[in-house]
mmCIF file of C-alpha atoms and ligand atoms in Angstrom:
data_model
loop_
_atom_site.group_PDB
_atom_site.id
_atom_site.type_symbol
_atom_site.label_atom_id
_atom_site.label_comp_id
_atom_site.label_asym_id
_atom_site.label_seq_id
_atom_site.Cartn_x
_atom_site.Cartn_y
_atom_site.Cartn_z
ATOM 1 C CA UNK A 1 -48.713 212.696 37.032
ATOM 2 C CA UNK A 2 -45.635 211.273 36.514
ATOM 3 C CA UNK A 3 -46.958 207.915 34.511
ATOM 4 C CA UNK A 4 -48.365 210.162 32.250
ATOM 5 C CA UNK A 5 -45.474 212.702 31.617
ATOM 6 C CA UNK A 6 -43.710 209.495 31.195
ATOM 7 C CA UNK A 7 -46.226 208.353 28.684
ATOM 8 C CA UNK A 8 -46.224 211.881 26.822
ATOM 9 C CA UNK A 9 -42.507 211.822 26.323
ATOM 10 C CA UNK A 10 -42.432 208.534 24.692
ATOM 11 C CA UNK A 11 -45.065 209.155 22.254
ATOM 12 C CA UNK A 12 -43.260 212.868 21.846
ATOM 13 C CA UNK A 13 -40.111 210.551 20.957
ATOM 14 C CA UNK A 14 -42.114 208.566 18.835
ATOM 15 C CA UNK A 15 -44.232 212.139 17.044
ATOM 16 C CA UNK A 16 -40.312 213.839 16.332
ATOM 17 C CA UNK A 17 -38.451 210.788 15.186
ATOM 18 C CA UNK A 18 -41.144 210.085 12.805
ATOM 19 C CA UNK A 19 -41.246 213.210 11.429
ATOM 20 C CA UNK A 20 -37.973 214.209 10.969
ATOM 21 C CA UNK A 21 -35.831 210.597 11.763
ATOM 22 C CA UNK A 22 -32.271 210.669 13.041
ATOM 23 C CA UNK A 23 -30.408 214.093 14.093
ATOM 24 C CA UNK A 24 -27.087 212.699 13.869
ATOM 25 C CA UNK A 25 -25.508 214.107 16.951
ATOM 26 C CA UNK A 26 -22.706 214.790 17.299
ATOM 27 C CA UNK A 27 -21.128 216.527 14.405
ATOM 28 C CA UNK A 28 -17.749 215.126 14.938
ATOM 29 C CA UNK A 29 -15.026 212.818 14.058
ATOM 30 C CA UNK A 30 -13.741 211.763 17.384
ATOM 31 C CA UNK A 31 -14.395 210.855 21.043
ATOM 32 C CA UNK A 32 -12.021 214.113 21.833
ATOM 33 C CA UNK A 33 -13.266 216.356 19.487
ATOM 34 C CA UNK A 34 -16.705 215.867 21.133
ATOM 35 C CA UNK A 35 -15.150 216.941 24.474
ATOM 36 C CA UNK A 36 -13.934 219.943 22.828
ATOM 37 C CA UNK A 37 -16.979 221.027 21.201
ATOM 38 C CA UNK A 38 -18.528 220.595 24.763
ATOM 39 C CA UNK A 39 -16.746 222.899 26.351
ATOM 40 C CA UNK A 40 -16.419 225.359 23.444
ATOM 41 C CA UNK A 41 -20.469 225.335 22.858
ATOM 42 C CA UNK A 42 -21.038 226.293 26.425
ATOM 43 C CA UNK A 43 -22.371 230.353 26.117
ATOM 44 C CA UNK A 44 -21.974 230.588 22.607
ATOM 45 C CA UNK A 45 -24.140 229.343 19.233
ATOM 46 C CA UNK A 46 -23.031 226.029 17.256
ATOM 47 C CA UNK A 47 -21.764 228.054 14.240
ATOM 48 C CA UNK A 48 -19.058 230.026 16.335
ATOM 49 C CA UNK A 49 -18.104 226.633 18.118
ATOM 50 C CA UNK A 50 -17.869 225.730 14.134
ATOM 51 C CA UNK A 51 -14.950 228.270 13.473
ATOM 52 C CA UNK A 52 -13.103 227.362 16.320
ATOM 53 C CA UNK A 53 -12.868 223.648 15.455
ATOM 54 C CA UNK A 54 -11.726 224.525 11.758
ATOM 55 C CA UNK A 55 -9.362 226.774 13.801
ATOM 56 C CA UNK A 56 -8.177 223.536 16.144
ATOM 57 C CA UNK A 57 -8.618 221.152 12.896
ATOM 58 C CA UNK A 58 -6.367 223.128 10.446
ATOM 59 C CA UNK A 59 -3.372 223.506 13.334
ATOM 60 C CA UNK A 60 -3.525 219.904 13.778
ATOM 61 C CA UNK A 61 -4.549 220.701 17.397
ATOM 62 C CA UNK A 62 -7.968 218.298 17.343
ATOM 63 C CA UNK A 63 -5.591 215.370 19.629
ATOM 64 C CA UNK A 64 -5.129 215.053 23.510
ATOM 65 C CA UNK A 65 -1.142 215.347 22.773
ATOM 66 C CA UNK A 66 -1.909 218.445 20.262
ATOM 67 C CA UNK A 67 -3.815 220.120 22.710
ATOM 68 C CA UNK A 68 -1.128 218.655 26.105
ATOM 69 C CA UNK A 69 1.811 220.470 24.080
ATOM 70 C CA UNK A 70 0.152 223.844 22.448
ATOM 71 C CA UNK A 71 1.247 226.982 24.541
ATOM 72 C CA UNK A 72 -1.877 228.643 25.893
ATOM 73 C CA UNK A 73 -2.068 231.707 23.939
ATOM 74 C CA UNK A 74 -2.066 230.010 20.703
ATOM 75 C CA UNK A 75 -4.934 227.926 22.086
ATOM 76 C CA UNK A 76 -6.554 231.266 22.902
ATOM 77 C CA UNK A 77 -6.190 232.405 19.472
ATOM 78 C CA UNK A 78 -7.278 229.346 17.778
ATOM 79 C CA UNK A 79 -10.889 229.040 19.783
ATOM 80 C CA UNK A 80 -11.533 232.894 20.192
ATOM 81 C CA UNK A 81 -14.436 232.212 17.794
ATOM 82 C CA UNK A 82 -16.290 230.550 20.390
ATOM 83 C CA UNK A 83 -16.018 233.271 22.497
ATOM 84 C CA UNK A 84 -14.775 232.953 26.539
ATOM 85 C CA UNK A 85 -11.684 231.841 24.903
ATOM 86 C CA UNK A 86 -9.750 232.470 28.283
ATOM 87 C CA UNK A 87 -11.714 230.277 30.206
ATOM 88 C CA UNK A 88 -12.089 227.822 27.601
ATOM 89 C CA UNK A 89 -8.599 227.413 26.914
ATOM 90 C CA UNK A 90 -7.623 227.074 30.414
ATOM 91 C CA UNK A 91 -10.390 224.682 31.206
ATOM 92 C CA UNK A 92 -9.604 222.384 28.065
ATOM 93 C CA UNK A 93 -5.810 222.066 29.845
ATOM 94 C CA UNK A 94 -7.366 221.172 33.112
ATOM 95 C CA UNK A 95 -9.417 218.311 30.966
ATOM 96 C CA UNK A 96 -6.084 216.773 29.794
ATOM 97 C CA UNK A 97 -4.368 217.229 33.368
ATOM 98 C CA UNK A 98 -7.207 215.235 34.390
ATOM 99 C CA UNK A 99 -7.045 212.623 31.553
ATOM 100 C CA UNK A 100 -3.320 212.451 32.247
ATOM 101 C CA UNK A 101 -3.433 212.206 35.874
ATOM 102 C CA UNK A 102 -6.345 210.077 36.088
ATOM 103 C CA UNK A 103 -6.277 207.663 33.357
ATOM 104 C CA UNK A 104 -2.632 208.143 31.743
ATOM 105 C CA UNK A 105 -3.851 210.112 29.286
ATOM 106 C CA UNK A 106 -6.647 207.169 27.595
ATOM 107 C CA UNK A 107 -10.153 208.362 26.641
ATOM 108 C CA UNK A 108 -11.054 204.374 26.577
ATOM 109 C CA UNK A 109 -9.839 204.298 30.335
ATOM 110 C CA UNK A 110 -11.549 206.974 31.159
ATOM 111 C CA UNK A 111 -14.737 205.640 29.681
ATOM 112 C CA UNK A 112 -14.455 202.372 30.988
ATOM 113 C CA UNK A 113 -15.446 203.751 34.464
ATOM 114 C CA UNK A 114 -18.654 203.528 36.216
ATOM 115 C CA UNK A 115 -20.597 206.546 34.939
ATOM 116 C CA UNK A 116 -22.076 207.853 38.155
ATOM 117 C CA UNK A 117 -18.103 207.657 39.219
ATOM 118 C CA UNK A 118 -16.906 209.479 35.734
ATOM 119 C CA UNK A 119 -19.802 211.721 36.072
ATOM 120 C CA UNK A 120 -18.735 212.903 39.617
ATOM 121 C CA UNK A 121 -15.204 213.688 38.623
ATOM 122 C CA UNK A 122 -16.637 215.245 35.516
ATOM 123 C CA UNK A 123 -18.468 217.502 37.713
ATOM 124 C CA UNK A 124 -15.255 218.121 40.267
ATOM 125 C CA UNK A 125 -13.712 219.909 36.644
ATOM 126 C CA UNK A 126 -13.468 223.704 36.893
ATOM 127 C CA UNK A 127 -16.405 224.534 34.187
ATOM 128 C CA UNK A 128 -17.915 221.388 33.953
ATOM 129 C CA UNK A 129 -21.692 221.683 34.879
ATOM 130 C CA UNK A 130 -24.219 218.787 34.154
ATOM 131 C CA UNK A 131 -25.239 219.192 30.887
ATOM 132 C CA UNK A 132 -21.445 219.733 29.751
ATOM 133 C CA UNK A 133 -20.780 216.422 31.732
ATOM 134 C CA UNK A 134 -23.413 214.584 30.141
ATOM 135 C CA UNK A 135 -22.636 215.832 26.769
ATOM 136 C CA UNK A 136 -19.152 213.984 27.080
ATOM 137 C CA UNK A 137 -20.702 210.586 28.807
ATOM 138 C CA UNK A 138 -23.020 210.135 26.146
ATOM 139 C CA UNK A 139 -21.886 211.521 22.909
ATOM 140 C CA UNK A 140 -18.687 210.814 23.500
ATOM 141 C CA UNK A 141 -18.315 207.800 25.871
ATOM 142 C CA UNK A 142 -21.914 206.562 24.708
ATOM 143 C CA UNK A 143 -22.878 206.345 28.334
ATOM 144 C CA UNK A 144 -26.478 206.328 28.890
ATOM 145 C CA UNK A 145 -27.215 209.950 30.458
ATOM 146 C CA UNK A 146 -30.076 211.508 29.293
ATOM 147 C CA UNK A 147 -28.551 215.457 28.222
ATOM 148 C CA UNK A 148 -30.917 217.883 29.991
ATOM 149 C CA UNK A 149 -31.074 221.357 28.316
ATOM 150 C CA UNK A 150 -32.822 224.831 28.476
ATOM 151 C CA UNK A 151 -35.096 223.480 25.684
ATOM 152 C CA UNK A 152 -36.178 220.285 27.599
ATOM 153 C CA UNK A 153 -36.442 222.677 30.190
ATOM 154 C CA UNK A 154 -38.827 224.780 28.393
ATOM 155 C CA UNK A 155 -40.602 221.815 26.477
ATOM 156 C CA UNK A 156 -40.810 220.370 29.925
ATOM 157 C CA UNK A 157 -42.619 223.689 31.692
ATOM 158 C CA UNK A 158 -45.041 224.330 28.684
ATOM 159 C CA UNK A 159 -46.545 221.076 28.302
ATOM 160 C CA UNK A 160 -47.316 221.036 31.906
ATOM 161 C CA UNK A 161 -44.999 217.707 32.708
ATOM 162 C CA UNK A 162 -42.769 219.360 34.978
ATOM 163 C CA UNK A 163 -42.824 223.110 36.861
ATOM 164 C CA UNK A 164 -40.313 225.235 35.767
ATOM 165 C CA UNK A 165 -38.533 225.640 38.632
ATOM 166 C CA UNK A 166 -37.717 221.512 38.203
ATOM 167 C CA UNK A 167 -33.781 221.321 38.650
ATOM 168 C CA UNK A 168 -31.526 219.369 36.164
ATOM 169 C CA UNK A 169 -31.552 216.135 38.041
ATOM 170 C CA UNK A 170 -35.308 215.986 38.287
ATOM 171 C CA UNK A 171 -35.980 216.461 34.478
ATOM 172 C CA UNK A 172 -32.849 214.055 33.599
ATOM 173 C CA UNK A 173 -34.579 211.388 36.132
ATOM 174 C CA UNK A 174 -37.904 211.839 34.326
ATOM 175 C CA UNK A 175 -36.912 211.602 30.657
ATOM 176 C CA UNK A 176 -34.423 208.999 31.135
ATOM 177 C CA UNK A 177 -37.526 206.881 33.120
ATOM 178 C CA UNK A 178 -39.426 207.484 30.099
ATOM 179 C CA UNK A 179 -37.397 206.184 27.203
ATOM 180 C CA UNK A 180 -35.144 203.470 28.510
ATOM 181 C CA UNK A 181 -39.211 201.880 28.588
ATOM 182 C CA UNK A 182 -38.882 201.891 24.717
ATOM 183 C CA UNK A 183 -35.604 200.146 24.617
ATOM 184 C CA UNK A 184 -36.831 196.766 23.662
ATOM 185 C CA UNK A 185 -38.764 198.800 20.185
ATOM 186 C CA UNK A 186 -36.919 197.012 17.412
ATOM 187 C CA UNK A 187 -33.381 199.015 16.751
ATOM 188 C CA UNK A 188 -35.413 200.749 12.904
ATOM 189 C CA UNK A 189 -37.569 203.026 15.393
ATOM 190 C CA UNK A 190 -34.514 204.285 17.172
ATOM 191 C CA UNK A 191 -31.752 204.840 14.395
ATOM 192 C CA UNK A 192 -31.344 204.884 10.171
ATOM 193 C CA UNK A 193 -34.757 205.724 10.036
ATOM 194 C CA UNK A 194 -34.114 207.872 7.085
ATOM 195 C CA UNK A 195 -37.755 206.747 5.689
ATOM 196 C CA UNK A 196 -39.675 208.656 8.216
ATOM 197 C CA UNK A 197 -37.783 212.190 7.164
ATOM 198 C CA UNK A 198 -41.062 212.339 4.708
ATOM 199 C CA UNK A 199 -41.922 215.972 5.610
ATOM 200 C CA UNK A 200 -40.182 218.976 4.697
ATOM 201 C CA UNK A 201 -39.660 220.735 7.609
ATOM 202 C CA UNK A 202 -37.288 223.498 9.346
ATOM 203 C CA UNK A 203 -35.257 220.999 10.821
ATOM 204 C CA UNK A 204 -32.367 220.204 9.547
ATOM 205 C CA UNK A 205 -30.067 217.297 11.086
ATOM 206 C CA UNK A 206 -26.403 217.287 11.361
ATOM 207 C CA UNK A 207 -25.059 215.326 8.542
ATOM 208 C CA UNK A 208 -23.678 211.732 9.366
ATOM 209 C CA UNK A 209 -20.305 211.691 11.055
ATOM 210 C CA UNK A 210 -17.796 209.495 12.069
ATOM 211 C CA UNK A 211 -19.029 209.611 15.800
ATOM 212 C CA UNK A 212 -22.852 210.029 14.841
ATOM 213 C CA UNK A 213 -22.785 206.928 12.946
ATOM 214 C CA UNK A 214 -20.658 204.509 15.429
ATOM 215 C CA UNK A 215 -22.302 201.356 16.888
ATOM 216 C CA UNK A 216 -23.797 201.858 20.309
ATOM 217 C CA UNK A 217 -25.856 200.415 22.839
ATOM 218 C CA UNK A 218 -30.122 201.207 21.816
ATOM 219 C CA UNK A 219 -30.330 203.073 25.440
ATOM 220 C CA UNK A 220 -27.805 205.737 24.784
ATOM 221 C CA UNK A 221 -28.850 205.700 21.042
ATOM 222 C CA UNK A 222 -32.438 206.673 22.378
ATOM 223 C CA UNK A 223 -31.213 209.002 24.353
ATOM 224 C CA UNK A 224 -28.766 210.580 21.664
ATOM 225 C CA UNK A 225 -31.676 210.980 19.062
ATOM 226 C CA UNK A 226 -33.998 212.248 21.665
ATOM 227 C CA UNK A 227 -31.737 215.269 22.995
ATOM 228 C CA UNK A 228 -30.926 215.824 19.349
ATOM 229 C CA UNK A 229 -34.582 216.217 18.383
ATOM 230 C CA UNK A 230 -35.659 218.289 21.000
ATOM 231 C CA UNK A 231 -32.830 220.806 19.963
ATOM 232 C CA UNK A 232 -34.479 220.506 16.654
ATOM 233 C CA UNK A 233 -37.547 221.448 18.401
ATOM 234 C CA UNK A 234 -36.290 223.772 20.749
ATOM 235 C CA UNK A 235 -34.699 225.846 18.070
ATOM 236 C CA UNK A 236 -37.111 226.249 15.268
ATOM 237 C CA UNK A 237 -40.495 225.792 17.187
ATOM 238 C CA UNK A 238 -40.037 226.506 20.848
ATOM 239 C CA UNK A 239 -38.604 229.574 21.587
ATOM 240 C CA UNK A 240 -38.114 231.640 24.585
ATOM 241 C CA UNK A 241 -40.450 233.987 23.506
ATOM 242 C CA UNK A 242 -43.360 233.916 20.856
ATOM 243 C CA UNK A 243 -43.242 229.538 20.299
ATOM 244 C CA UNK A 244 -45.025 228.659 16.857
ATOM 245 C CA UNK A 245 -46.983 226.061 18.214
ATOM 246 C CA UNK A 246 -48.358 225.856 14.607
ATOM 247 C CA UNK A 247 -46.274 223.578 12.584
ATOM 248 C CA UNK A 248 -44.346 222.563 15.750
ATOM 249 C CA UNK A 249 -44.647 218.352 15.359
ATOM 250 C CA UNK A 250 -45.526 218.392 19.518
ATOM 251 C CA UNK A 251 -48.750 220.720 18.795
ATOM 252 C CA UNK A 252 -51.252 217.875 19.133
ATOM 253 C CA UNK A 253 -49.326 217.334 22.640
ATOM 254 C CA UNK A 254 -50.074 220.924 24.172
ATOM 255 C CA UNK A 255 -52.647 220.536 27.481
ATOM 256 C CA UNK A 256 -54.264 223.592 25.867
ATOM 257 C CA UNK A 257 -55.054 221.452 22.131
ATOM 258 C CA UNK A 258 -56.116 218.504 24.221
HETATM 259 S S1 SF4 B 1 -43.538 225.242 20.178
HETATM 260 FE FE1 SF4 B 1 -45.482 224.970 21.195
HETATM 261 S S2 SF4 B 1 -46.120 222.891 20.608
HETATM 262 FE FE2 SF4 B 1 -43.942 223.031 20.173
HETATM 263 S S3 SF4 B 1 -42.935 222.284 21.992
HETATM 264 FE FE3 SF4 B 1 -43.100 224.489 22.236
HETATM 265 S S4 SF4 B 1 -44.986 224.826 23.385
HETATM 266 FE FE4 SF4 B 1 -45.031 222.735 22.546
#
């Protein structure tokens, strides 16, 4: 069971990165700003998370010492967009605490520790589940953590590779098996494979940003373009109730088509 679901997700992998090439996660200009859309995206869509960065970016507020010095309630004010702004606010000043206590304040010191270690005090954060944790390891610390969502969830459950009861750990385990087998594929089949964008589809990627576009190892650039895709998928194709299956680029995968 578990050679094949391996085997599906790497031709899956393979199917969506043909069809509609690199996603260009994430949409942002720095290692922070990642960490901030993290936690802002939580419970809310993309577009609201949108207005509160323009919010953060036109105060200036988009730096660990921006967001160390701003009183709370302007913080508030500034992300309200992305809705739980309470929370949100008060959990992005526990993040810096942490970065300050921790690792005087350095992103690159942070990074430079072990992930399972950084993922465990990730996880010790007040709001900080496992996909927000893995969001930051690999997008922003280009860590190699597979980011486990509702759609890989659901993608997961329909095509039969997993029950849907899996938990977050088991699904991670699986997809991360899977693709770090295709990490010797020459570095064209895993990033600026604008050529195979031939069809015109739904999806639309993010356009190129400073963070999308940074060197990285292949593993964690598999892993990047494969979370991005299946949000690609996950959003036009597969949703939570009434999937098109037609037009989807998986369809040829479902057990039912087989
Ligand atoms: S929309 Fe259909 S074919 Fe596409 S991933 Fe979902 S279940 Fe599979």
């Amino acid at each position: 069971m578990q050679v094949r679901a391996k085997k599906e997700i790497r031709a899956y992998y393979a199917a969506l990165i043909q069809a509609w090439g690199p996603q260009h996660w994430w949409p942002a200009e720095s290692a922070f700003e990642v960490i901030v859309g993290a936690y802002l995206t939580q419970n809310t869509a993309w577009t609201n998370v949108e207005k509160a960065l323009g919010n953060l970016r036109s105060a200036g507020l988009l730096t660990i010492k921006a967001i160390r010095g701003v009183s709370v309630a302007e913080l508030q004010r500034l992300i309200r967009p992305a809705g739980y702004f309470r929370l949100k606010a008060e959990r992005l000043k526990l993040f810096v605490d942490f970065l300050d206590t921790k690792y005087g304040g350095s992103l690159n010191r942070m990074f430079e520790a072990p992930t399972k270690t950084l993922r465990d005090e990730l996880l010790g954060l007040n709001g900080v589940g496992p996909e927000t944790a893995d969001s930051i390891l690999l997008y922003a610390g280009n860590h190699p953590v597979f980011v486990v969502d509702a759609y890989t969830q659901r993608i997961a459950a329909r095509h039969q590779l997993l029950p849907e009861s899996a938990r977050y750990e088991e699904t991670q385990h699986l997809f991360q098996e899977a693709l770090s087998a295709i990490v010797n594929l020459p570095v064209s089949h895993v990033r600026n494979n604008e050529s195979a964008r031939r069809r015109e589809t739904p999806n639309r990627a993010h356009p190129p940003s400073r963070m999308s576009s940074a060197e990285r190892p292949t593993l964690a650039q598999i892993y990047n373009e494969m979370h991005g895709l299946i949000v690609g998928v996950g959003k036009h194709y597969c949703r939570k109730s009434q999937p098109e299956c037609d037009g989807c680029p998986l369809r040829s995968f479902l057990p039912s088509h087989k």
